Structures are given as structure tokens and as C-alpha cells.
Amino acid sequence: MNKVLVTGGLGFIGSHTVVELQNEGFEVLIIDNLSNSTIDVLDKITSITNKKPSYFNIDLKNKADVQHFFKENKVDGVIHFAASKAVGESVEKPLEYYENNIGTLVYLLQEMKAYKITNFIFSSSCTVYGQADELPITESAPIKPAESPYGNTKQIGEEIIKDVTNISNLKAIALRYFNPIGAHESAKIGELPIGVPQNLIPYVAQTAAGIRKELSVFGSDYPTIDGTAVRDYIHVVDLAKAHIIALSRLIHNKNKTAFEVFNIGTGKGNSVLEVIKSFEKVTGKKLNYKLVDRREGDITAAYADTAVANKELGWSSKLTLDDALLSAWKWQQTL
Ligand code: UFG
């Protein structure tokens, strides 16, 4: 049985990936410092899969703890989610973001090299493309100058990993996520926004639940079908499954090059107003919203060309926007 370390395994995407890994027979070890998650997620994962993953409350910034973990535990691969991800916060606290997202990546890769662990999956983001010149966005679209320290950590992270694959036996896949949303069908795990949500779907769900008075739709003058910005919303369960396929590809040496990147999205763009309509339809709840000015730093439109992921990974999204929004609403009702 393959043993996998999942860093950030109690977080939003991490927890869904741990569930899928355990369902596929992997033995999972989680490292999570609970900075953006809670310990009860461990019990929720256990109740969904009937299997408790091993859990280590380690902060990856503590190099000695990381070294100790790898000395004590043998793993066949690492899926690295643990990172800070708030775009606005990263502008206020760049050094925290570089330490948390880059420093920890370096420590992990150092230990993987020392213990000859050769399989690595990295959480990257479509943010590396900025506002792409052509839609849908292919993996060969140019990397644009990062618009935030957060985005920069994803670009630099990919470069660091690529450099290491050049000088060692490391094989790595960076998955460039589009907009992950939704929750597990059990409604036992989902996204836990701390404070006022910055992302659209948690804000929508909290507005429907009466926690927020009104959703602000940022920008109605974009050159899109209805003037609101367009994104590729990918169900977190589909996204989680892509990680298992990517890891298996590396474990079985099916990769074409030592460092590969794949877009993980649905391939379909939806506007903010389309999301609102879809949410209202599947939940039967009327959403209170108003059109306001654009949000600084937002791009007009982004959606994935998924041909490479379809062909190379044999992966494609199965769940729809409606599925994702309904699952997000069911999850919201448990909070
Ligand atoms: N939006 C609103 N109102 C809100 C929140 C969001 O109208 O209250 C709009 C945004 O303006 C945007 C869309 O909904 O047009 C999606 O916004 P999100 O904040 O949910 O997602 P982003 O596309 O802005 O950001 C996501 C990830 C980032 C990543 C980025 C890459 O959250 O981590 O994609 O493009 F960097």
C-alpha cells in the first residue's frame, strides 16, 4: 500500500483529497498546523471513509519538526497543500506569505531529497496566467507578472520545483487550479471561511443563510456576456480526484517529463450573475445582491483549456456548477 503525506490535509481541498486517497486505498499521513482548519475535520474524514488518517500537528515553518517527521516516517509521495491563500492579505503581509509558502516548500523538498522521496504534487493556481490574452487558457499560455505576493509564491514555487527536478530524481506535477468550490456530498467537510468571506461562493452561501445582508457583485461593466466577471468554477471533489490520478501517474512513472503542469478546471466559464441564478435555481432561495464597482486586482475572465489534463491524465470534471452550488449550500446549513 502506498503511503502519502498530505500537507494541509485538514484544509478545504486537502480534506477532500484525503477522503479520495483513502477511498482508493492509500495510507494517508496528514501534516496540518490548524492555521486555517479545525481538528474536528479529522473525525469527519474518518466518518466518511471509516478510516482514520495519521495526523501530525506540525508547522512546516519549523524546520527541525519537518526533519523529525521525515526521519520517523517513510512515505512514497507528498501532496503539498499547506499554504496561505488570501490574495489581499498577501499584499499586506508579503514576508509572511514568502515564509509560509516558499520557505516551507524548500524545507519539504530538502527532506524529500535527503530521503529519496521522488513523487511530489504541488497546488498551483490559474493566477499564474494573470489576464490571459487567449481563452480558454492552455498550459503554454505565458506566465504574466504576478499581481500579488500570493500569486508570486505560486510562480516561484513552480520554478523552485522545476529546478529541483533538474538536479535530482524528483518527479513533480503542478496542478493549476481554477476556482475550487462546493463540498463533499455528505456535507461533513467543506470550506471554512474565517471572518468575512472574500470568495464568491462562501459569500453567496452566507448571504442565503442570512449571515450577510447582501452580496456585492464586483463589476458589471466587464466585456463579458452580462458585464460580470467570468471564472471556471471546479467542484472540489473533481479537483481532489485529479490529485490521486496525478500522484498515481508519478508513482507508476507514467509522466512524460520530470516536471509537468496541468490545468484543472471544467473548461467552462460562468459569470457572477450566472452563478447567482444557478444558486437560486438549485436552492430555491432568493439572493439579495447589488451591482457595485469592480474589485481591485480582478481579471475579466479566466477558464481552462483542459485538453492536456483530459488526454494525459484521463481526467475531466464530472460534477456541474449546479451540483457544486447545491453541495455548498448543504454544507453552509451545517455551519
Ligand atoms: N465576487 C463578487 N463578490 C464577492 C466575491 C467575489 O462579485 O463578494 C466576484 C469576483 O469579483 C470575481 C468572482 O466573483 O469576479 C470570483 O471571485 P473569487 O474571490 O471567488 O475568486 P477569484 O477568481 O478572485 O480568486 C481565485 C482564488 C485565488 C486565486 C485566483 C486566481 O480565490 O486564490 O482565483 O485567479 F489567486
XYZ file of C-alpha atoms and ligand atoms in Angstrom:
371
model
C 0.000 0.000 0.000
C 1.323 3.442 -0.905
C 1.861 5.912 1.910
C 1.245 9.562 1.154
C 1.989 12.695 3.132
C -0.703 15.328 2.640
C 0.323 18.734 3.983
C -2.656 20.965 4.742
C -4.724 17.774 4.777
C -7.371 19.245 7.066
C -7.992 22.244 4.826
C -10.643 22.694 2.150
C -9.030 20.945 -0.826
C -6.728 18.837 1.355
C -9.541 17.185 3.322
C -11.461 16.256 0.161
C -8.268 14.812 -1.306
C -7.572 12.743 1.823
C -11.071 11.237 1.504
C -10.441 10.269 -2.132
C -6.967 8.904 -1.334
C -8.338 6.701 1.432
C -11.179 5.559 -0.826
C -8.530 4.493 -3.352
C -6.610 2.513 -0.729
C -3.756 4.910 0.030
C -2.433 5.189 3.579
C -2.513 8.877 4.476
C -0.397 10.904 6.882
C -1.569 14.483 7.399
C 0.519 17.441 8.484
C -1.575 20.494 9.358
C -0.947 23.346 11.803
C -4.662 24.232 12.050
C -3.974 27.797 10.916
C -6.971 27.677 8.575
C -8.693 24.453 9.637
C -10.034 22.701 12.721
C -9.173 19.361 14.284
C -12.732 18.030 14.013
C -12.164 17.689 10.240
C -10.072 14.623 11.137
C -13.131 12.936 12.668
C -15.267 13.964 9.708
C -12.812 12.368 7.282
C -12.820 9.260 9.473
C -16.596 9.080 9.492
C -16.816 9.424 5.693
C -14.142 6.817 4.929
C -14.281 4.578 8.025
C -10.549 5.051 8.301
C -8.591 7.449 10.444
C -5.607 9.079 8.770
C -2.478 9.650 10.868
C -2.285 13.262 11.971
C 0.726 15.389 12.912
C 0.248 18.896 14.271
C 3.382 20.319 12.713
C 4.068 23.815 11.453
C 6.145 23.399 8.301
C 7.966 26.643 9.132
C 9.669 24.712 11.928
C 12.474 23.043 10.024
C 13.514 20.784 12.906
C 9.963 19.396 13.133
C 9.896 18.742 9.395
C 13.240 16.948 9.618
C 11.988 14.893 12.550
C 8.820 13.905 10.667
C 10.758 12.556 7.688
C 13.235 10.766 9.967
C 10.375 8.947 11.673
C 8.024 8.331 8.738
C 8.602 6.738 5.380
C 6.297 7.962 2.605
C 6.116 7.246 -1.129
C 4.876 10.661 -2.146
C 3.859 14.111 -0.957
C 0.832 16.201 -1.903
C 1.558 19.720 -0.737
C -1.481 21.905 0.002
C -0.333 23.735 3.128
C -0.055 27.427 2.206
C -1.644 30.801 2.763
C -4.045 31.771 0.010
C -5.678 35.140 0.580
C -4.709 37.497 -2.226
C -5.451 40.736 -0.337
C -3.751 39.597 2.860
C -0.636 38.701 0.884
C -0.312 42.328 -0.221
C -0.390 43.431 3.452
C 1.924 40.671 4.699
C 4.312 39.720 1.884
C 7.039 38.346 4.149
C 4.600 36.025 5.920
C 3.488 34.732 2.530
C 7.028 34.152 1.283
C 7.992 32.406 4.515
C 4.828 30.337 4.674
C 4.557 29.381 1.008
C 8.185 29.372 -0.165
C 10.228 28.658 2.976
C 8.133 25.609 3.813
C 8.312 24.320 0.232
C 12.105 24.458 0.408
C 12.179 22.542 3.713
C 9.891 19.849 2.308
C 11.923 19.433 -0.868
C 15.152 19.254 1.151
C 13.804 16.360 3.219
C 12.350 14.615 0.185
C 15.766 14.810 -1.455
C 17.514 13.529 1.672
C 15.172 10.535 1.927
C 14.919 9.975 -1.849
C 11.167 10.516 -1.992
C 10.543 11.172 -5.650
C 6.821 11.882 -6.094
C 5.512 15.409 -5.477
C 2.204 17.107 -6.260
C 2.044 20.888 -5.891
C -1.048 23.106 -5.541
C -0.629 25.772 -8.144
C -3.174 28.233 -9.453
C -4.516 29.753 -12.639
C -3.413 33.017 -11.050
C -0.018 32.368 -12.742
C -1.633 33.308 -16.071
C -2.985 36.680 -14.891
C -5.424 38.006 -17.515
C -4.554 35.625 -20.333
C -4.592 37.007 -23.868
C -6.489 33.990 -25.186
C -9.371 31.969 -23.795
C -9.647 29.156 -22.951
C -6.242 29.178 -21.240
C -3.782 26.453 -22.210
C -0.807 25.357 -20.118
C 1.503 27.005 -22.638
C -0.060 30.456 -22.139
C 2.590 32.915 -20.947
C 3.095 33.389 -17.231
C 2.213 37.026 -16.503
C 3.889 39.165 -13.827
C 2.225 38.221 -10.561
C -0.414 40.635 -9.301
C 0.110 39.783 -5.649
C 2.718 38.193 -3.391
C 0.351 35.200 -3.154
C 0.391 34.780 -6.941
C 4.139 35.235 -6.908
C 4.551 32.379 -4.408
C 2.786 30.053 -6.856
C 5.012 31.144 -9.755
C 8.211 30.931 -7.698
C 7.050 27.641 -6.189
C 6.712 26.082 -9.637
C 10.167 27.377 -10.601
C 11.802 26.006 -7.459
C 10.282 22.590 -8.034
C 11.353 22.588 -11.669
C 14.927 23.473 -10.684
C 14.997 20.582 -8.204
C 13.688 18.099 -10.797
C 16.672 19.154 -12.955
C 19.263 18.063 -10.406
C 17.646 15.102 -8.642
C 15.322 12.154 -9.135
C 12.355 14.263 -8.101
C 9.270 13.940 -10.322
C 6.653 16.607 -9.820
C 3.282 17.715 -11.085
C 1.895 21.204 -10.516
C -1.876 21.328 -10.775
C -3.085 24.794 -11.722
C -6.486 25.059 -10.118
C -9.121 27.374 -11.485
C -11.833 28.312 -8.910
C -12.435 25.419 -6.491
C -15.920 25.432 -4.936
C -18.504 23.095 -3.405
C -18.293 20.498 -0.681
C -18.409 16.750 -0.122
C -21.844 15.219 -0.799
C -22.010 14.043 2.827
C -21.901 17.734 3.892
C -19.395 16.638 6.558
C -16.481 18.577 5.073
C -16.352 21.820 3.104
C -14.824 25.271 3.021
C -14.459 27.002 6.393
C -14.199 30.727 5.764
C -12.787 32.567 8.754
C -14.303 36.030 9.146
C -15.929 37.769 6.207
C -15.539 35.555 3.106
C -13.501 37.059 0.270
C -14.500 34.401 -2.272
C -17.765 34.393 -4.141
C -19.400 31.082 -3.212
C -18.925 31.296 0.579
C -20.269 34.855 0.416
C -23.262 33.718 -1.639
C -23.983 30.865 0.798
C -23.688 33.114 3.842
C -25.996 35.674 2.239
C -28.599 32.985 1.547
C -28.238 31.831 5.155
C -28.880 35.369 6.419
C -25.395 35.769 7.900
C -24.592 38.515 5.370
C -27.210 41.077 4.399
C -26.329 41.463 0.780
C -23.883 40.141 -1.794
C -21.885 42.765 -3.674
C -21.309 41.824 -7.297
C -17.939 43.366 -8.102
C -18.160 44.968 -11.532
C -20.962 44.962 -14.105
C -19.114 46.640 -16.962
C -16.730 43.867 -17.945
C -16.685 42.895 -21.621
C -18.489 39.598 -20.911
C -21.926 38.200 -21.746
C -23.662 40.120 -18.954
C -20.967 42.537 -17.775
C -19.907 40.490 -14.744
C -16.572 38.671 -14.462
C -16.204 35.116 -15.706
C -14.461 32.236 -13.897
C -14.128 28.475 -14.232
C -15.720 27.005 -11.087
C -14.483 23.480 -10.426
C -16.141 21.142 -7.904
C -13.683 20.360 -5.103
C -14.438 16.617 -5.335
C -13.486 16.559 -9.035
C -10.396 18.577 -8.156
C -9.495 16.160 -5.334
C -9.699 13.222 -7.744
C -7.226 14.899 -10.101
C -4.617 14.694 -7.320
C -4.965 10.937 -6.952
C -4.593 10.472 -10.711
C -1.564 12.798 -10.818
C 0.109 11.028 -7.898
C -0.505 7.596 -9.435
C 0.980 8.865 -12.697
C 4.220 9.680 -10.871
C 4.284 6.535 -8.742
C 3.927 4.404 -11.894
C 6.429 6.524 -13.853
C 3.853 7.472 -16.475
C 4.992 11.102 -16.537
C 6.479 12.412 -19.795
C 8.898 14.870 -18.179
C 10.203 15.290 -14.630
C 8.098 18.409 -14.135
C 4.620 18.634 -15.587
C 1.814 21.160 -15.235
C -1.890 20.620 -15.808
C -4.865 22.954 -15.768
C -7.600 21.668 -13.522
C -10.926 23.287 -14.341
C -14.185 22.432 -16.049
C -13.281 24.211 -19.280
C -16.422 26.320 -18.969
C -16.635 29.946 -17.873
C -19.545 31.283 -15.835
C -20.299 34.895 -14.972
C -21.070 36.031 -11.433
C -24.718 36.596 -12.429
C -24.902 33.076 -13.870
C -23.600 31.712 -10.586
C -26.257 33.666 -8.695
C -29.025 32.389 -10.995
C -27.803 28.821 -10.738
C -27.613 29.082 -6.930
C -31.159 30.463 -6.755
C -32.443 27.693 -9.017
C -30.907 24.739 -7.147
C -31.602 26.033 -3.649
C -34.913 27.797 -4.219
C -33.511 30.727 -2.211
C -33.695 34.291 -3.488
C -30.357 36.061 -3.180
C -30.101 39.625 -2.072
C -27.436 41.272 -4.228
C -26.370 44.591 -5.705
C -24.058 45.567 -8.532
C -21.081 47.609 -7.307
C -17.711 48.771 -8.661
C -15.048 46.361 -9.807
C -12.776 44.862 -7.140
C -9.166 45.955 -7.487
C -6.888 43.314 -8.984
C -9.718 41.231 -10.501
C -9.355 39.987 -14.045
C -12.162 39.945 -16.609
C -12.309 36.283 -17.484
C -10.466 33.010 -16.954
C -11.393 29.484 -17.908
C -9.304 26.450 -18.626
C -8.431 24.563 -21.732
C -8.482 21.077 -20.197
C -7.394 19.109 -23.269
C -3.978 18.251 -21.800
C -5.428 17.050 -18.483
C -8.096 15.083 -20.394
C -5.540 13.387 -22.634
C -2.574 12.899 -20.320
C -4.317 12.283 -17.003
C -7.511 10.818 -18.396
C -9.214 13.259 -16.035
C -12.166 15.516 -16.676
C -14.653 17.204 -14.387
C -17.863 15.225 -13.865
C -19.861 17.394 -11.499
C -21.706 20.519 -12.655
C -21.939 24.067 -11.372
C -25.424 23.197 -10.072
C -24.007 20.178 -8.182
C -21.275 22.321 -6.668
C -23.615 25.121 -5.577
C -26.119 22.715 -4.043
C -23.341 20.969 -2.109
C -22.001 24.353 -0.934
C -25.478 25.256 0.320
C -25.946 21.927 2.144
C -22.556 22.464 3.783
C -23.452 26.044 4.747
C -26.556 24.776 6.516
C -24.421 22.610 8.803
C -22.306 25.562 9.976
N -17.015 38.301 -6.386
C -18.098 39.126 -6.186
N -18.495 39.349 -4.903
C -17.871 38.792 -3.831
C -16.779 37.948 -4.055
C -16.371 37.728 -5.354
O -18.685 39.655 -7.143
O -18.285 39.057 -2.701
C -16.588 38.048 -7.766
C -15.153 38.468 -8.028
O -15.084 39.812 -8.352
C -14.780 37.517 -9.163
C -15.597 36.256 -8.885
O -16.637 36.661 -8.010
O -15.192 38.057 -10.371
C -14.800 35.170 -8.205
O -14.136 35.725 -7.083
P -13.377 34.835 -6.006
O -12.825 35.756 -4.981
O -14.260 33.727 -5.547
O -12.221 34.154 -6.867
P -11.037 34.841 -7.689
O -11.206 34.377 -9.097
O -10.931 36.274 -7.457
O -9.780 34.186 -6.955
C -9.482 32.837 -7.135
C -8.776 32.286 -5.890
C -7.432 32.939 -5.718
C -6.640 32.877 -6.986
C -7.432 33.428 -8.138
C -6.722 33.239 -9.437
O -9.539 32.508 -4.748
O -6.726 32.238 -4.718
O -8.672 32.729 -8.246
O -7.374 33.916 -10.467
F -5.498 33.595 -6.883
